[in-house]
GROMACS .gro file of C-alpha atoms in nm:
model
  231
    1MET     CA    1   0.000   0.000   0.000
    2SER     CA    2   0.136   0.343  -0.098
    3ASP     CA    3   0.196   0.627   0.150
    4ARG     CA    4  -0.103   0.813  -0.002
    5GLU     CA    5  -0.332   0.515   0.047
    6GLN     CA    6  -0.202   0.460   0.402
    7SER     CA    7  -0.275   0.825   0.483
    8ALA     CA    8  -0.624   0.782   0.337
    9VAL     CA    9  -0.688   0.472   0.550
   10GLU     CA   10  -0.586   0.659   0.867
   11LEU     CA   11  -0.824   0.943   0.783
   12LEU     CA   12  -1.109   0.705   0.693
   13ARG     CA   13  -1.060   0.525   1.022
   14SER     CA   14  -1.134   0.849   1.210
   15VAL     CA   15  -1.472   0.898   1.037
   16THR     CA   16  -1.767   0.779   1.245
   17LEU     CA   17  -1.958   0.668   0.934
   18PHE     CA   18  -1.686   0.410   0.868
   19ALA     CA   19  -1.655   0.299   1.232
   20ASP     CA   20  -1.780  -0.053   1.158
   21LEU     CA   21  -1.539  -0.119   0.870
   22GLU     CA   22  -1.239  -0.348   0.905
   23GLU     CA   23  -0.888  -0.259   0.789
   24GLY     CA   24  -0.918  -0.437   0.456
   25GLU     CA   25  -1.251  -0.266   0.385
   26LEU     CA   26  -1.099   0.074   0.458
   27GLU     CA   27  -0.819  -0.008   0.216
   28ARG     CA   28  -1.074  -0.068  -0.060
   29PHE     CA   29  -1.202   0.286  -0.012
   30SER     CA   30  -0.847   0.425  -0.007
   31HIS     CA   31  -0.789   0.285  -0.357
   32VAL     CA   32  -1.054   0.518  -0.504
   33ALA     CA   33  -0.994   0.821  -0.277
   34VAL     CA   34  -0.867   1.142  -0.440
   35PRO     CA   35  -0.702   1.425  -0.237
   36ARG     CA   36  -0.822   1.777  -0.325
   37THR     CA   37  -0.724   2.120  -0.194
   38PHE     CA   38  -0.949   2.427  -0.159
   39PRO     CA   39  -0.837   2.784  -0.078
   40ALA     CA   40  -1.047   2.977   0.173
   41GLY     CA   41  -1.373   3.101   0.021
   42THR     CA   42  -1.377   2.838  -0.255
   43ARG     CA   43  -1.701   2.649  -0.318
   44VAL     CA   44  -1.669   2.271  -0.311
   45PHE     CA   45  -2.012   2.237  -0.469
   46HIS     CA   46  -2.333   2.437  -0.509
   47GLU     CA   47  -2.687   2.349  -0.411
   48GLY     CA   48  -2.848   2.186  -0.717
   49ASP     CA   49  -2.521   2.045  -0.856
   50ASN     CA   50  -2.498   1.681  -0.954
   51SER     CA   51  -2.375   1.460  -0.668
   52ASP     CA   52  -2.047   1.327  -0.802
   53ALA     CA   53  -1.856   1.260  -0.477
   54CYS     CA   54  -1.862   1.274  -0.100
   55TYR     CA   55  -1.585   1.444   0.096
   56ILE     CA   56  -1.389   1.392   0.416
   57VAL     CA   57  -1.211   1.687   0.576
   58LYS     CA   58  -0.840   1.623   0.617
   59GLU     CA   59  -0.729   1.978   0.704
   60GLY     CA   60  -0.901   2.314   0.753
   61SER     CA   61  -1.262   2.411   0.810
   62PHE     CA   62  -1.560   2.380   0.574
   63ARG     CA   63  -1.916   2.514   0.594
   64VAL     CA   64  -2.235   2.355   0.460
   65THR     CA   65  -2.514   2.604   0.387
   66ARG     CA   66  -2.860   2.614   0.235
   67GLU     CA   67  -3.016   2.919   0.072
   68HIS     CA   68  -3.376   3.040   0.089
   69SER     CA   69  -3.548   3.172  -0.224
   70ASP     CA   70  -3.525   3.526  -0.083
   71GLY     CA   71  -3.145   3.505  -0.070
   72ARG     CA   72  -3.103   3.430   0.300
   73ALA     CA   73  -2.865   3.148   0.390
   74ILE     CA   74  -2.851   2.921   0.692
   75THR     CA   75  -2.546   2.726   0.803
   76LEU     CA   76  -2.628   2.358   0.845
   77ALA     CA   77  -2.285   2.257   0.973
   78THR     CA   78  -1.927   2.374   1.016
   79LEU     CA   79  -1.692   2.080   0.971
   80GLY     CA   80  -1.333   2.004   1.068
   81PRO     CA   81  -1.082   1.717   1.026
   82GLY     CA   82  -1.235   1.371   1.028
   83GLU     CA   83  -1.586   1.486   0.939
   84ILE     CA   84  -1.770   1.385   0.622
   85PHE     CA   85  -2.024   1.566   0.403
   86GLY     CA   86  -2.208   1.492   0.079
   87GLU     CA   87  -2.228   1.128   0.183
   88LEU     CA   88  -2.572   1.072   0.029
   89ALA     CA   89  -2.397   1.094  -0.309
   90MET     CA   90  -2.262   0.747  -0.236
   91LEU     CA   91  -2.614   0.607  -0.248
   92ASP     CA   92  -2.868   0.807  -0.447
   93GLY     CA   93  -2.677   1.026  -0.694
   94ASP     CA   94  -2.944   1.296  -0.659
   95LEU     CA   95  -2.882   1.672  -0.687
   96ARG     CA   96  -2.702   1.848  -0.403
   97SER     CA   97  -2.944   1.967  -0.136
   98ALA     CA   98  -2.696   2.222   0.005
   99SER     CA   99  -2.377   2.411  -0.079
  100ALA     CA  100  -2.031   2.363   0.073
  101GLU     CA  101  -1.736   2.601   0.086
  102ALA     CA  102  -1.394   2.628   0.247
  103VAL     CA  103  -1.389   2.859   0.549
  104SER     CA  104  -1.010   2.839   0.565
  105ASP     CA  105  -0.749   2.688   0.335
  106GLY     CA  106  -0.824   2.319   0.350
  107GLU     CA  107  -0.773   1.972   0.211
  108LEU     CA  108  -1.038   1.712   0.142
  109LEU     CA  109  -1.038   1.346   0.054
  110ALA     CA  110  -1.293   1.291  -0.224
  111LEU     CA  111  -1.467   0.957  -0.272
  112PRO     CA  112  -1.611   0.954  -0.627
  113ALA     CA  113  -1.974   0.842  -0.617
  114GLY     CA  114  -1.947   0.608  -0.915
  115ASP     CA  115  -1.643   0.428  -0.776
  116VAL     CA  116  -1.802   0.396  -0.433
  117ARG     CA  117  -2.127   0.255  -0.573
  118SER     CA  118  -1.931   0.002  -0.777
  119LEU     CA  119  -1.741  -0.097  -0.463
  120LEU     CA  120  -2.063  -0.138  -0.265
  121ALA     CA  121  -2.219  -0.347  -0.543
  122ARG     CA  122  -1.921  -0.586  -0.531
  123HIS     CA  123  -1.912  -0.597  -0.150
  124PRO     CA  124  -2.268  -0.586  -0.007
  125GLU     CA  125  -2.134  -0.651   0.344
  126ILE     CA  126  -1.969  -0.307   0.332
  127ALA     CA  127  -2.295  -0.152   0.211
  128LEU     CA  128  -2.478  -0.293   0.514
  129LYS     CA  129  -2.223  -0.142   0.751
  130LEU     CA  130  -2.250   0.198   0.582
  131VAL     CA  131  -2.630   0.189   0.603
  132ALA     CA  132  -2.598   0.129   0.978
  133GLY     CA  133  -2.363   0.428   1.001
  134LEU     CA  134  -2.603   0.649   0.806
  135VAL     CA  135  -2.891   0.547   1.034
  136ARG     CA  136  -2.687   0.657   1.337
  137ARG     CA  137  -2.622   0.994   1.174
  138LEU     CA  138  -2.992   1.033   1.093
  139ARG     CA  139  -3.093   0.957   1.452
  140ALA     CA  140  -2.841   1.213   1.581
  141ALA     CA  141  -2.973   1.473   1.336
  142ASN     CA  142  -3.330   1.409   1.449
  143VAL     CA  143  -3.230   1.461   1.813
  144ARG     CA  144  -3.047   1.786   1.726
  145ILE     CA  145  -3.339   1.921   1.522
  146SER     CA  146  -3.589   1.835   1.795
  147ARG     CA  147  -3.376   2.005   2.059
  148GLN     CA  148  -3.336   2.321   1.851
  149SER     CA  149  -3.709   2.334   1.775
  150PHE     CA  150  -3.782   2.389   2.144
  151GLN     CA  151  -3.501   2.640   2.205
  152THR     CA  152  -3.543   3.016   2.195
  153VAL     CA  153  -3.314   3.224   1.973
  154PRO     CA  154  -3.102   3.345   2.272
  155SER     CA  155  -3.064   2.985   2.388
  156ARG     CA  156  -2.950   2.872   2.042
  157VAL     CA  157  -2.700   3.158   2.012
  158ALA     CA  158  -2.567   3.096   2.364
  159GLY     CA  159  -2.533   2.726   2.288
  160ILE     CA  160  -2.330   2.794   1.975
  161LEU     CA  161  -2.106   3.041   2.158
  162ALA     CA  162  -2.053   2.787   2.434
  163GLN     CA  163  -1.963   2.516   2.184
  164LEU     CA  164  -1.721   2.742   1.996
  165SER     CA  165  -1.570   2.848   2.328
  166ARG     CA  166  -1.498   2.487   2.421
  167GLU     CA  167  -1.342   2.423   2.080
  168GLY     CA  168  -1.125   2.734   2.117
  169GLN     CA  169  -0.982   2.657   2.460
  170GLU     CA  170  -0.679   2.476   2.309
  171GLY     CA  171  -0.610   2.275   2.622
  172GLY     CA  172  -0.680   2.559   2.866
  173GLY     CA  173  -0.935   2.556   3.144
  174ALA     CA  174  -1.299   2.525   3.042
  175ASP     CA  175  -1.385   2.845   3.230
  176GLU     CA  176  -1.113   3.066   3.078
  177GLU     CA  177  -1.179   3.369   2.855
  178VAL     CA  178  -1.172   3.280   2.486
  179THR     CA  179  -1.205   3.481   2.164
  180ILE     CA  180  -1.419   3.345   1.880
  181ARG     CA  181  -1.331   3.483   1.536
  182MET     CA  182  -1.672   3.500   1.373
  183ASN     CA  183  -1.892   3.786   1.256
  184GLN     CA  184  -2.255   3.830   1.354
  185THR     CA  185  -2.384   3.719   1.013
  186ASP     CA  186  -2.206   3.382   1.036
  187LEU     CA  187  -2.321   3.339   1.396
  188ALA     CA  188  -2.678   3.411   1.288
  189GLN     CA  189  -2.654   3.148   1.014
  190LEU     CA  190  -2.532   2.888   1.262
  191ALA     CA  191  -2.820   2.971   1.496
  192GLY     CA  192  -3.081   2.982   1.220
  193THR     CA  193  -3.184   3.339   1.298
  194SER     CA  194  -3.129   3.698   1.181
  195ARG     CA  195  -2.818   3.910   1.232
  196GLU     CA  196  -3.036   4.167   1.409
  197SER     CA  197  -3.149   3.909   1.665
  198VAL     CA  198  -2.789   3.806   1.729
  199SER     CA  199  -2.684   4.170   1.765
  200ARG     CA  200  -2.955   4.236   2.025
  201PHE     CA  201  -2.863   3.928   2.226
  202LEU     CA  202  -2.491   4.006   2.217
  203ALA     CA  203  -2.570   4.354   2.345
  204GLU     CA  204  -2.760   4.194   2.635
  205LEU     CA  205  -2.465   3.965   2.708
  206GLU     CA  206  -2.226   4.261   2.700
  207ARG     CA  207  -2.434   4.451   2.953
  208ALA     CA  208  -2.422   4.143   3.177
  209GLY     CA  209  -2.043   4.119   3.143
  210VAL     CA  210  -2.058   3.779   2.973
  211VAL     CA  211  -1.905   3.872   2.636
  212ARG     CA  212  -1.726   4.153   2.458
  213SER     CA  213  -1.800   4.183   2.087
  214GLY     CA  214  -1.591   4.352   1.819
  215ARG     CA  215  -1.548   4.354   1.444
  216GLY     CA  216  -1.544   3.991   1.330
  217ARG     CA  217  -1.499   3.849   1.679
  218VAL     CA  218  -1.675   3.773   2.007
  219THR     CA  219  -1.478   3.729   2.330
  220VAL     CA  220  -1.651   3.511   2.588
  221LEU     CA  221  -1.541   3.662   2.919
  222ASP     CA  222  -1.735   3.432   3.151
  223PRO     CA  223  -1.809   3.085   3.002
  224PRO     CA  224  -1.989   2.951   3.314
  225LYS     CA  225  -2.226   3.248   3.315
  226LEU     CA  226  -2.290   3.202   2.940
  227ARG     CA  227  -2.418   2.850   3.009
  228ASN     CA  228  -2.695   3.001   3.223
  229TYR     CA  229  -2.857   3.128   2.902
  230ILE     CA  230  -2.889   2.777   2.754
  231TYR     CA  231  -3.218   2.605   2.831
   0.00000   0.00000   0.00000
């Protein structure tokens, strides 16, 4: 096995969708995997495109969005190393239901849909394992959607800030001050609300001494107090 294929196997092993696959099965996927690089701001695919591949993040950060007919966009997910998107292309070959773009310079491992479907046709035992993995992802998505449906806008925004704070601690204490580099528009997309609603809530948090907001960034000054806004 080449160094490229070995690197692909190691990345595939970290993906929860492939958690049930054995080493030899991962190697079969590595044979068809294609590395691709994307500069920050580059679209990987657009909503409505043909589904020609699924992608695994190797380096960098990528955002999956969906646009409303009036031009508004909502962020469905922000993905980092080891996460997969566009995986339905492996099964149905339908049009893309969302768009994906690089938030930072990044590298992806592409699994061409045609090659994957041929592999699954030859090895139905792998297909069964992938279906089980997709069912787990669907159940998790249903739980997340149900939880968000009962949350208020402030609770959703606070939850996202808390999550981004934890991810930005870089080994420090969970209660330490942390700066999140994100503008209000992107934060609104993640929370599924308007920039105006986010601005009003951040102003409330500033008055309470929980955050300090600036151009393109939000500093969480008191993470434990922020968690009081999540319910």
